Coordinates of C-alpha atoms and ligand atoms in Angstrom, one line a residue:
M1255 CA 21.7 45.6 -8.7
T1256 CA 22.0 43.0 -6.7
D1257 CA 23.2 39.5 -7.7
A1258 CA 20.1 37.7 -7.6
V1259 CA 18.6 36.2 -11.2
A1260 CA 16.0 38.6 -12.3
D1261 CA 12.7 37.3 -13.8
R1262 CA 11.7 37.9 -17.4
V1263 CA 8.4 39.4 -18.0
D1264 CA 7.8 41.1 -21.4
V1265 CA 6.4 44.2 -19.4
V1266 CA 6.8 45.1 -15.7
V1267 CA 3.8 47.4 -14.3
V1268 CA 4.9 49.4 -11.5
G1269 CA 1.8 50.5 -9.0
A1270 CA -1.3 47.6 -8.5
G1271 CA -3.8 50.9 -8.3
F1272 CA -6.9 51.1 -11.3
A1273 CA -4.1 52.1 -13.5
G1274 CA -2.0 48.8 -13.1
L1275 CA -4.5 46.0 -12.8
R1276 CA -6.1 47.6 -16.1
N1277 CA -2.6 47.4 -17.5
L1278 CA -2.5 43.9 -16.5
H1279 CA -5.8 42.8 -17.7
T1280 CA -5.3 44.2 -21.1
L1281 CA -1.6 43.5 -21.9
R1282 CA -2.1 39.9 -20.6
G1283 CA -5.4 39.5 -22.9
R1284 CA -2.7 40.5 -25.7
G1285 CA -0.7 37.4 -24.5
M1286 CA 1.9 39.1 -22.9
S1287 CA 3.7 38.7 -19.6
V1288 CA 3.0 40.8 -16.8
A1289 CA 4.4 41.5 -13.7
V1290 CA 2.8 44.3 -11.5
L1291 CA 4.9 45.8 -9.1
E1292 CA 3.2 47.3 -5.7
A1293 CA 5.2 48.9 -2.7
G1294 CA 2.0 48.0 -0.3
S1295 CA 0.9 45.2 1.0
D1296 CA -2.6 44.6 -0.4
I1297 CA -3.5 46.1 -4.4
G1298 CA -6.0 49.4 -4.4
G1299 CA -3.3 51.7 -4.5
V1300 CA -4.4 55.6 -3.3
W1301 CA -7.9 53.5 -2.2
F1302 CA -5.5 51.4 -0.6
W1303 CA -3.7 54.0 1.6
N1304 CA -6.2 56.9 1.7
R1305 CA -8.3 55.1 4.1
Y1306 CA -8.8 58.5 6.4
P1307 CA -12.4 59.2 7.7
G1308 CA -15.0 60.5 4.9
A1309 CA -12.4 59.4 1.9
R1310 CA -14.9 59.3 -1.1
C1311 CA -14.1 60.2 -4.8
D1312 CA -15.5 63.2 -5.9
V1313 CA -16.6 61.5 -9.7
E1314 CA -19.5 60.1 -9.8
S1315 CA -19.0 55.8 -9.3
Y1316 CA -21.0 55.2 -12.6
D1317 CA -17.9 56.6 -14.1
Y1318 CA -15.0 55.8 -12.0
S1319 CA -15.4 52.6 -12.6
Y1320 CA -13.6 50.5 -14.7
S1321 CA -15.4 50.5 -18.4
F1322 CA -13.7 47.5 -20.3
S1323 CA -16.5 44.7 -19.2
E1324 CA -19.8 45.1 -19.7
D1325 CA -20.9 42.2 -17.4
L1326 CA -18.6 44.1 -14.8
E1327 CA -21.0 47.6 -15.5
Q1328 CA -24.3 45.2 -15.2
E1329 CA -23.4 43.3 -12.3
W1330 CA -21.7 46.2 -10.0
R1331 CA -24.3 47.3 -7.7
W1332 CA -22.8 51.3 -6.3
S1333 CA -24.7 52.4 -2.8
E1334 CA -24.1 55.8 -3.7
R1335 CA -23.7 58.4 -5.9
Y1336 CA -20.3 59.3 -5.0
A1337 CA -18.7 56.1 -3.4
T1338 CA -17.0 55.7 -0.3
Q1339 CA -12.8 54.7 0.3
P1340 CA -14.3 50.9 1.3
E1341 CA -16.7 50.5 -1.5
I1342 CA -14.2 51.8 -4.1
L1343 CA -11.6 49.4 -2.1
R1344 CA -14.3 46.6 -2.1
Y1345 CA -15.1 46.9 -6.6
I1346 CA -10.9 47.1 -6.8
N1347 CA -10.6 43.7 -5.3
H1348 CA -13.8 42.3 -7.0
V1349 CA -12.1 43.1 -10.3
A1350 CA -9.2 41.5 -9.1
D1351 CA -10.4 38.2 -8.2
R1352 CA -13.5 38.4 -11.2
F1353 CA -10.4 38.9 -13.4
D1354 CA -7.8 36.4 -11.9
L1355 CA -5.7 39.7 -11.5
R1356 CA -3.6 38.7 -8.2
R1357 CA -1.4 36.0 -9.6
D1358 CA 0.7 38.6 -11.7
V1359 CA 0.9 41.1 -8.6
H1360 CA 3.9 41.2 -6.4
L1361 CA 3.3 43.0 -3.5
H1362 CA 5.6 44.4 -1.1
Q1363 CA 8.1 45.3 -4.1
R1364 CA 8.8 49.3 -4.1
M1365 CA 10.7 49.5 -7.1
T1366 CA 13.8 51.8 -6.0
E1367 CA 15.7 52.0 -9.6
A1368 CA 15.3 51.0 -13.6
T1369 CA 17.7 51.1 -15.4
W1370 CA 17.7 50.9 -19.8
D1371 CA 20.5 48.1 -20.9
E1372 CA 21.3 49.3 -24.5
Q1373 CA 22.5 46.2 -24.8
T1374 CA 19.4 44.7 -24.9
S1375 CA 17.0 46.5 -25.1
R1376 CA 15.6 45.8 -22.2
W1377 CA 14.9 47.5 -18.7
E1378 CA 16.2 46.4 -15.8
V1379 CA 14.4 46.6 -12.7
L1380 CA 14.7 46.1 -8.9
T1381 CA 12.8 46.5 -5.8
E1382 CA 13.4 48.0 -1.8
S1383 CA 13.6 44.3 -1.2
G1384 CA 16.4 43.2 -4.0
D1385 CA 14.1 41.2 -6.3
R1386 CA 14.9 42.2 -10.5
W1387 CA 13.0 41.5 -13.0
S1388 CA 13.9 42.2 -16.5
A1389 CA 11.3 43.6 -19.2
R1390 CA 11.1 44.7 -22.7
F1391 CA 8.2 47.6 -21.4
L1392 CA 7.9 49.2 -18.4
V1393 CA 4.8 50.9 -17.6
M1394 CA 4.7 53.4 -14.6
A1395 CA 1.1 53.1 -13.0
T1396 CA 2.2 55.1 -9.8
G1397 CA -0.5 57.6 -9.8
Q1398 CA -0.8 61.1 -9.7
L1399 CA -1.2 61.8 -6.1
S1400 CA 0.4 59.1 -4.2
T1401 CA 3.9 60.3 -2.6
T1402 CA 2.9 62.4 0.5
K1403 CA 4.0 65.6 2.0
L1404 CA 5.0 65.3 5.4
P1405 CA 6.0 68.9 5.9
E1406 CA 9.3 69.3 7.8
L1407 CA 8.4 71.0 11.2
P1408 CA 10.6 71.5 14.0
G1409 CA 10.4 69.5 17.0
Q1410 CA 8.3 66.6 15.6
E1411 CA 10.3 63.9 17.2
R1412 CA 9.5 65.5 20.4
F1413 CA 5.3 64.9 20.6
P1414 CA 4.4 62.1 22.4
G1415 CA 0.9 61.6 20.9
E1416 CA -0.7 60.6 17.8
I1417 CA 0.4 61.7 14.2
Y1418 CA -1.0 60.5 11.0
H1419 CA -1.2 61.6 7.0
T1420 CA -4.2 61.2 5.6
G1421 CA -2.6 59.3 2.8
Q1422 CA -1.0 56.9 4.9
W1423 CA -3.8 56.4 7.3
P1424 CA -2.9 53.2 9.4
H1425 CA -5.6 50.2 8.9
E1426 CA -6.6 49.6 12.7
P1427 CA -9.4 52.2 13.7
V1428 CA -8.1 55.6 14.8
D1429 CA -10.1 56.8 18.1
F1430 CA -10.6 60.6 18.2
R1431 CA -13.2 60.2 20.9
G1432 CA -12.4 63.4 23.7
K1433 CA -9.6 63.9 22.3
R1434 CA -7.6 67.1 21.5
V1435 CA -7.1 66.9 18.0
G1436 CA -5.4 68.7 15.7
I1437 CA -5.6 68.7 11.6
I1438 CA -3.3 70.6 9.2
G1439 CA -4.6 71.3 6.0
T1440 CA -7.7 72.1 4.3
G1441 CA -7.4 70.7 0.9
S1442 CA -9.8 67.8 -0.2
S1443 CA -8.5 65.4 2.5
G1444 CA -9.0 67.6 5.1
M1445 CA -12.2 68.8 4.0
Q1446 CA -13.5 65.5 3.9
M1447 CA -12.3 64.6 7.5
I1448 CA -12.8 67.4 9.7
P1449 CA -16.8 67.3 9.5
L1450 CA -16.6 63.5 11.0
V1451 CA -13.7 64.1 13.1
A1452 CA -15.3 67.4 15.1
Q1453 CA -18.0 65.0 15.7
E1454 CA -16.1 62.3 17.9
A1455 CA -13.1 64.7 19.3
G1456 CA -12.8 66.6 22.4
H1457 CA -11.9 69.5 20.9
L1458 CA -10.5 69.9 16.8
T1459 CA -8.4 72.8 16.4
V1460 CA -7.7 72.9 12.1
F1461 CA -4.8 74.5 11.0
Q1462 CA -5.9 76.5 7.6
R1463 CA -3.3 78.0 5.4
T1464 CA -5.1 78.7 2.4
A1465 CA -8.7 78.9 2.6
N1466 CA -9.7 76.5 -0.9
F1467 CA -13.2 76.5 -2.6
S1468 CA -15.5 74.0 -2.3
V1469 CA -18.6 72.9 -3.5
P1470 CA -21.7 71.0 -2.3
A1471 CA -21.3 67.1 -3.2
T1472 CA -24.5 66.5 -3.6
N1473 CA -24.1 62.9 -2.7
A1474 CA -27.5 60.4 -2.5
F1475 CA -28.0 56.8 -2.1
L1476 CA -28.7 55.1 -5.5
S1477 CA -32.3 54.0 -5.6
D1478 CA -32.6 50.6 -7.5
E1479 CA -34.7 52.3 -9.8
R1480 CA -31.5 54.8 -11.0
D1481 CA -29.5 52.0 -10.8
A1482 CA -31.3 50.1 -13.7
E1483 CA -32.0 52.9 -15.6
V1484 CA -27.7 54.2 -16.1
K1485 CA -27.3 49.7 -16.4
A1486 CA -29.9 50.4 -19.0
T1487 CA -27.9 53.3 -21.1
Y1488 CA -24.2 52.5 -19.8
R1489 CA -22.7 52.9 -23.3
D1490 CA -24.2 56.1 -24.2
R1491 CA -23.0 57.7 -20.8
R1492 CA -19.5 56.2 -21.5
E1493 CA -19.7 57.6 -24.9
K1494 CA -20.9 60.9 -23.3
A1495 CA -18.1 60.9 -20.9
Q1496 CA -15.8 60.0 -23.7
N1497 CA -16.5 63.0 -25.7
S1498 CA -16.5 65.9 -23.1
P1499 CA -13.7 67.8 -22.5
S1500 CA -13.6 66.6 -18.4
G1501 CA -14.5 62.9 -19.0
L1502 CA -17.3 63.6 -16.2
G1503 CA -19.6 63.4 -19.6
F1504 CA -20.5 67.2 -18.6
V1505 CA -20.7 69.2 -21.5
P1506 CA -20.1 72.9 -20.7
S1507 CA -21.9 75.7 -21.2
K1508 CA -21.5 77.3 -24.7
Q1509 CA -22.5 80.5 -23.0
S1510 CA -20.3 82.9 -21.4
A1511 CA -21.2 84.0 -17.6
L1512 CA -20.5 87.8 -18.8
D1513 CA -23.7 87.3 -21.6
A1514 CA -26.1 86.0 -19.0
T1515 CA -28.5 88.9 -16.9
P1516 CA -27.2 88.7 -13.2
E1517 CA -30.5 87.4 -12.6
E1518 CA -29.8 84.8 -15.4
R1519 CA -26.5 83.8 -13.7
R1520 CA -27.7 83.4 -10.8
E1521 CA -31.0 80.7 -11.4
H1522 CA -27.8 79.1 -13.0
Y1523 CA -25.4 79.0 -10.7
E1524 CA -28.4 78.1 -7.8
Y1525 CA -28.9 75.5 -10.6
A1526 CA -25.2 74.0 -10.3
W1527 CA -24.7 74.7 -6.6
T1528 CA -27.5 72.3 -5.7
R1529 CA -27.0 69.7 -8.7
M1530 CA -24.0 69.7 -10.6
G1531 CA -20.9 69.1 -7.8
F1532 CA -17.9 69.6 -9.0
G1533 CA -19.0 70.5 -12.2
F1534 CA -20.1 73.7 -11.2
A1535 CA -16.4 74.8 -12.6
L1536 CA -18.6 74.4 -16.3
A1537 CA -21.2 76.6 -15.6
Y1538 CA -20.4 78.5 -18.4
Y1539 CA -17.4 78.1 -20.3
D1540 CA -15.4 81.0 -19.7
L1541 CA -15.1 80.2 -16.5
L1542 CA -11.6 79.4 -16.3
R1543 CA -10.7 81.3 -19.5
D1544 CA -11.9 84.7 -18.0
Q1545 CA -10.9 86.9 -15.0
R1546 CA -14.3 88.5 -15.0
A1547 CA -16.4 85.9 -15.7
N1548 CA -14.5 83.6 -12.8
D1549 CA -15.0 86.5 -10.4
T1550 CA -19.1 86.3 -10.9
A1551 CA -18.5 82.4 -10.3
A1552 CA -15.9 83.4 -7.1
D1553 CA -18.4 85.9 -6.0
F1554 CA -21.7 83.8 -5.8
I1555 CA -19.5 80.8 -3.6
R1556 CA -18.3 83.0 -1.1
E1557 CA -21.5 84.2 -0.5
K1558 CA -23.3 80.6 -0.1
I1559 CA -20.0 79.5 1.7
G1560 CA -20.3 83.0 3.8
E1561 CA -24.1 82.1 4.7
Q1562 CA -22.7 78.7 6.1
I1563 CA -20.9 80.4 9.4
E1564 CA -21.9 82.2 11.8
D1565 CA -18.9 84.1 13.7
P1566 CA -18.1 86.7 11.5
A1567 CA -14.9 86.7 11.8
V1568 CA -14.3 82.9 11.1
R1569 CA -16.7 83.7 8.1
E1570 CA -13.6 86.0 6.8
K1571 CA -10.8 84.2 7.0
L1572 CA -12.6 80.7 5.5
L1573 CA -13.6 83.0 2.4
P1574 CA -10.9 81.4 -0.4
R1575 CA -9.7 85.2 -2.4
G1576 CA -6.5 86.3 -4.4
F1577 CA -6.8 83.3 -6.9
P1578 CA -9.7 82.1 -9.7
F1579 CA -11.8 79.9 -8.3
A1580 CA -11.1 76.1 -9.3
A1581 CA -7.4 77.5 -10.8
K1582 CA -6.3 75.8 -7.7
R1583 CA -8.1 72.3 -7.3
P1584 CA -11.4 72.9 -5.2
S1585 CA -13.3 70.4 -3.3
V1586 CA -16.7 68.5 -2.8
D1587 CA -17.6 68.6 0.8
S1588 CA -20.7 67.7 2.8
G1589 CA -20.9 70.1 6.3
Y1590 CA -17.4 71.4 5.5
F1591 CA -18.4 74.8 6.7
P1592 CA -21.2 74.7 9.0
T1593 CA -18.4 72.3 11.2
F1594 CA -17.0 75.5 12.4
N1595 CA -20.2 76.6 14.4
R1596 CA -19.5 74.1 16.8
D1597 CA -17.9 75.2 20.1
N1598 CA -15.2 72.2 20.1
V1599 CA -14.0 73.3 16.6
T1600 CA -11.4 76.8 16.3
L1601 CA -9.6 77.7 13.4
A1602 CA -6.3 78.3 13.5
D1603 CA -5.3 80.2 11.0
I1604 CA -1.2 79.4 9.5
K1605 CA -0.9 82.4 7.3
E1606 CA -1.1 85.2 9.4
H1607 CA 0.4 82.7 12.0
P1608 CA 2.8 79.9 10.1
I1609 CA 3.3 77.1 12.8
A1610 CA 6.9 77.8 14.5
G1611 CA 7.2 73.9 15.2
I1612 CA 5.6 70.9 17.3
T1613 CA 6.5 70.8 21.1
E1614 CA 5.8 68.2 23.3
T1615 CA 2.4 69.3 24.3
G1616 CA 1.1 70.2 20.8
I1617 CA 1.6 73.1 17.9
Q1618 CA 3.2 76.3 18.7
T1619 CA 2.3 78.9 15.8
T1620 CA 3.6 82.6 15.9
G1621 CA 0.6 83.4 17.7
A1622 CA -0.7 80.6 20.1
S1623 CA 0.3 77.4 21.5
Y1624 CA -2.1 74.7 21.2
E1625 CA -2.2 71.8 23.2
L1626 CA -2.9 68.6 21.3
D1627 CA -3.4 64.7 21.7
M1628 CA -3.0 63.8 18.1
I1629 CA -1.8 65.7 14.5
V1630 CA -3.5 65.0 11.3
F1631 CA -1.6 66.2 8.3
A1632 CA -3.6 66.3 5.4
T1633 CA -0.6 68.4 3.8
G1634 CA -1.4 66.4 0.3
F1635 CA 1.0 65.4 -1.9
D1636 CA 3.9 65.7 -4.1
A1637 CA 1.7 65.9 -6.8
L1638 CA 2.1 64.3 -11.0
T1639 CA 6.2 64.2 -10.4
G1640 CA 6.4 62.8 -7.0
S1641 CA 6.3 58.8 -7.9
L1642 CA 8.0 59.0 -11.1
L1643 CA 11.5 60.8 -9.5
R1644 CA 11.4 58.6 -6.3
P1645 CA 13.2 55.7 -7.9
T1646 CA 16.0 56.5 -9.9
I1647 CA 14.8 55.9 -13.8
T1648 CA 18.1 55.5 -16.0
G1649 CA 17.8 55.6 -20.0
R1650 CA 19.9 55.5 -22.8
G1651 CA 23.3 57.4 -22.6
G1652 CA 22.9 56.7 -17.8
Q1653 CA 20.5 60.1 -18.3
T1654 CA 17.9 59.9 -15.2
L1655 CA 14.7 60.8 -15.1
R1656 CA 15.2 63.0 -12.6
Q1657 CA 18.1 65.1 -14.6
K1658 CA 15.8 64.9 -17.6
W1659 CA 13.0 66.7 -15.3
S1660 CA 15.1 68.6 -13.3
A1661 CA 13.3 71.6 -15.5
G1662 CA 9.6 70.0 -15.2
P1663 CA 8.4 67.1 -16.7
V1664 CA 8.9 66.6 -21.0
T1665 CA 7.0 64.3 -22.5
Q1666 CA 5.1 63.1 -25.9
L1667 CA 2.1 63.5 -25.1
G1668 CA 2.8 62.3 -21.7
L1669 CA 3.2 58.7 -22.9
Q1670 CA 6.6 58.9 -23.6
V1671 CA 9.8 60.5 -22.9
N1672 CA 13.0 60.5 -25.0
G1673 CA 15.6 59.1 -23.8
F1674 CA 13.9 56.9 -22.1
P1675 CA 12.9 54.1 -24.6
N1676 CA 10.0 51.6 -24.3
M1677 CA 9.0 53.5 -20.7
F1678 CA 5.3 54.3 -20.7
I1679 CA 3.6 56.7 -18.2
I1680 CA -0.2 56.5 -17.5
A1681 CA -2.0 59.6 -16.9
G1682 CA 0.4 61.6 -15.7
P1683 CA 1.8 65.5 -16.6
G1684 CA 1.8 66.2 -20.1
S1685 CA -1.7 64.1 -20.3
P1686 CA -5.2 65.3 -19.2
S1687 CA -4.0 63.6 -16.0
L1688 CA -5.5 65.4 -13.1
L1689 CA -7.6 67.6 -14.9
S1690 CA -9.5 64.7 -15.9
N1691 CA -11.8 61.5 -14.5
V1692 CA -8.5 59.9 -14.2
L1693 CA -9.9 56.7 -14.3
L1694 CA -11.3 57.1 -17.8
S1695 CA -7.9 58.9 -18.8
T1696 CA -5.7 56.0 -17.3
E1697 CA -7.9 53.9 -19.9
Q1698 CA -7.9 56.0 -22.2
H1699 CA -3.9 55.5 -21.9
V1700 CA -4.0 51.5 -21.4
D1701 CA -6.1 50.9 -25.0
W1702 CA -3.7 52.9 -27.0
I1703 CA -0.4 51.3 -25.4
A1704 CA -2.0 47.9 -26.5
Q1705 CA -2.8 49.0 -29.6
L1706 CA 1.0 50.5 -30.1
F1707 CA 2.4 46.6 -28.8
D1708 CA -0.3 45.2 -31.6
H1709 CA 1.2 47.4 -34.2
M1710 CA 4.4 46.8 -32.8
R1711 CA 4.3 43.3 -32.9
E1712 CA 2.8 43.0 -36.6
N1713 CA 5.7 45.2 -38.1
D1714 CA 8.7 42.9 -36.6
L1715 CA 9.2 46.1 -34.0
D1716 CA 10.9 46.2 -30.8
V1717 CA 11.9 49.4 -29.5
V1718 CA 9.7 52.4 -29.4
E1719 CA 10.9 55.9 -27.9
A1720 CA 9.5 59.5 -28.0
A1721 CA 11.1 61.5 -30.6
A1722 CA 12.9 64.6 -29.4
E1723 CA 11.8 67.3 -31.5
A1724 CA 7.6 65.4 -31.1
E1725 CA 8.6 66.4 -27.4
Q1726 CA 9.5 69.8 -28.1
K1727 CA 6.4 70.3 -29.8
W1728 CA 4.1 68.6 -26.9
V1729 CA 5.7 70.1 -24.0
A1730 CA 5.4 74.1 -26.3
H1731 CA 1.8 72.9 -27.0
V1732 CA 0.6 71.9 -23.6
N1733 CA 2.1 75.3 -21.6
E1734 CA 0.6 77.3 -24.6
R1735 CA -3.0 75.9 -24.2
A1736 CA -2.2 77.0 -19.7
Q1737 CA -1.4 80.1 -21.2
E1738 CA -4.9 80.7 -22.4
T1739 CA -6.5 80.1 -19.0
L1740 CA -7.0 81.1 -15.6
Y1741 CA -4.6 78.4 -14.2
P1742 CA -1.1 79.1 -14.2
S1743 CA -2.2 82.4 -12.0
A1744 CA -3.3 80.1 -8.7
P1745 CA -0.8 79.1 -6.7
S1746 CA -1.6 74.8 -6.9
Y1747 CA -0.5 71.3 -7.4
Y1748 CA -0.8 71.8 -11.1
N1749 CA 2.2 73.9 -11.2
G1750 CA 4.4 72.4 -8.9
D1751 CA 3.2 75.3 -6.2
E1752 CA 3.1 72.4 -3.4
I1753 CA 6.7 71.7 -2.9
P1754 CA 9.1 74.2 -2.7
G1755 CA 11.7 74.3 -4.8
K1756 CA 9.4 72.5 -7.8
P1757 CA 10.0 73.4 -11.1
R1758 CA 7.0 76.2 -11.3
V1759 CA 5.5 74.6 -14.9
F1760 CA 1.7 73.5 -15.9
M1761 CA 1.9 70.1 -15.7
P1762 CA -1.5 68.5 -17.4
Y1763 CA -3.0 69.1 -20.6
V1764 CA -5.6 71.7 -20.2
G1765 CA -7.1 70.7 -24.0
G1766 CA -9.6 68.2 -22.3
V1767 CA -10.5 64.6 -22.5
R1768 CA -11.7 64.6 -26.1
G1769 CA -9.7 67.0 -27.5
Y1770 CA -6.5 65.0 -26.0
R1771 CA -8.4 61.3 -27.3
R1772 CA -8.7 63.2 -31.2
I1773 CA -4.7 63.9 -30.7
L1774 CA -4.0 60.4 -29.9
E1775 CA -6.2 58.9 -32.8
Q1776 CA -4.8 61.3 -35.3
V1777 CA -1.1 60.2 -34.3
V1778 CA -2.3 56.7 -34.8
A1779 CA -3.7 57.5 -38.2
D1780 CA -0.4 59.3 -38.8
G1781 CA 1.9 55.9 -38.3
Y1782 CA 2.6 56.7 -34.8
E1783 CA 4.1 60.2 -35.7
G1784 CA 6.3 61.7 -32.6
F1785 CA 7.1 57.8 -32.6
E1786 CA 10.8 56.4 -33.7
F1787 CA 10.7 52.6 -33.6
S1788 CA 13.7 50.5 -34.1
R1789 CA 14.3 46.4 -33.4
A1790 CA 16.1 45.8 -30.3
A1791 CA 19.8 45.8 -30.5
E1792 CA 20.7 42.2 -30.0
R1793 CA 18.2 41.2 -32.7
S1794 CA 19.8 43.7 -34.9
E1795 CA 23.6 42.6 -34.0
A1796 CA 22.2 38.7 -34.8
H1797 CA 20.6 39.7 -38.0
A1798 CA 24.1 41.9 -39.6
Ligands
LIG2100 P1 -3.9 69.3 -1.2 O1 -4.8 69.6 -1.6 O2 -2.8 69.2 -1.6 O3 -4.0 69.7 0.3 C1 -3.1 70.1 1.4 C2 -3.4 71.1 2.5 O4 -2.3 70.9 3.1 C3 -3.4 72.4 2.0 O5 -4.9 73.3 2.3 C4 -2.4 73.1 1.7 O6 -2.3 74.7 2.0 C5 -1.9 72.5 3.0 N1 -0.7 72.4 3.6 C6 0.6 71.9 2.5 N2 1.2 71.9 3.2 C7 1.4 72.7 4.4 C8 2.2 73.0 5.2 N3 3.7 72.9 4.9 N4 1.9 73.4 6.0 C9 0.9 74.3 6.5 N5 0.0 73.9 5.7 C10 0.3 73.1 4.5 O7 -3.8 67.6 -0.6 P2 -5.4 66.7 -0.7 O8 -6.2 67.5 0.4 O9 -5.0 65.5 0.2 O10 -5.6 66.4 -1.7 C11 -5.0 66.1 -2.5 C12 -5.6 66.2 -3.6 O11 -6.2 64.5 -3.7 C13 -7.0 66.4 -4.6 O12 -7.0 67.8 -4.7 C14 -7.8 65.7 -4.8 O13 -7.3 66.0 -6.7 C15 -7.5 64.4 -4.2 N6 -8.4 64.0 -3.6 C16 -9.6 63.9 -3.9 C17 -10.6 63.4 -3.1 C18 -12.1 63.0 -3.7 O14 -12.5 62.2 -5.4 N7 -13.0 63.7 -3.2 C19 -10.6 63.4 -2.0 C20 -9.3 63.6 -1.0 C21 -8.4 63.8 -2.1 P3 -1.9 75.3 0.9 O15 -3.1 74.9 -0.2 O16 -1.8 76.8 1.4 O17 -1.1 74.7 0.3

């Protein structure tokens, strides 16, 4: 730590994305002083960084927006069913201005260390620039997909052309015109940008390691009639979302895919294909519980994907196989597959011929050499734990979070970690997180924590910490519930498979937004069972 004098606040919130700003608004409203530390040069979180062409949300705009202010809901006008990145960023900026949030956001302040001081019962926080804060509470609102992953490919320094990562996209426009572009990665980011880049580039080579499932985005402009209709019934819509497993408002079918006749199934899947976007995974209740049920959906989707691709050899490579549909995060796409019918697009199968390295002229695989002017990494993130483990967070007894989580994340309800008093995590591992509408899950956490702070104030308590036994029970429960599903069987970032050497643990809670909310409510009703409270060390000594 440096000698700089620490600014004292009630709460340090790390991250000025949707979660950090909501924390600020809510906690400030409770009369608490809050400092939001943001690594970037402006607010917005993932929507600030991910400005690659085609970036948009695949949760409907009306649901991927704050629910805390009815006035805000009524005055903001979304233009599309699934909003683009620039529109979402405009929304976040609008919210920040409307609720006067900027004055407590500190930009260019990447937190590098946070240390629990057992003498004072405060978090001592240090940022990259040497600034210090001292806070009673530390709230990690660092997002689930915010630490970018750049594969270590030998020779990168030799490539003279442009290199980008979708998650750290430049602010200046990137010109693809006439260039030979290579995109590595075919997850949601790759699938979104590939059709657009193909229209501009001289030639586009897509380096695909795993063909993933994708369903049509079914995007549309929102008419005034539709907007009025949603706004007239917004509370019902929010309530439906809160009471649905995914937080998207879809009520999963109560029927098994295996109980429907093949004709009924096809009719239902055709409907889901054209209307449900991401909700396809809920077309039958057992799609993620029974391999045979899942096979019926996977076969249908493969057939639909196949119909879009002309060349049989390319088609074969683009068909996802070897893992259940939706057990690895599927994409929703707009014209991704027909892009491979274009003369200026090549698919390079890097499962068959892995990338050997980057050269002075482009990418060398074990099968061929590709001459490129630009390389785009659409290779994703160190998901869920990346941004929590990047800073050094030191709890009681000098234990770091990295040490505590060396075999995978352990939490009580995803909210707190034993040994790290007064620290909270928003929509991270151990909570529905990436298996839900993250914005709704974020608001749920913020509200729950604010209620907990009320409880502490009313009862003159200073310190709250997850009980060790409760944490063990919750981790076991998260794991048991996951084992009832097909999720653990797919190689995915839910399991930590995206980073070589990362512990293989299923991280999000599969029990659903509604089920999880009931658990949170029950914990409160039971007097915050699983959490231990105390007075600050300083105060206890003074009182003695
Ligand atoms: P991702 O889903 O993790 O995809 C990364 C891609 O890069 C995969 O195709 C992966 O192949 C490939 N890859 C990773 N490391 C590689 C390596 N060393 N060599 C070759 N290929 C490699 O990342 P993403 O596309 O950025 O999306 C991340 C998440 O962000 C999404 O799942 C979604 O939750 C969110 N997102 C949402 C939207 C939206 O709302 N529409 C848009 C973009 C992103 P493997 O599959 O073989 O690992």
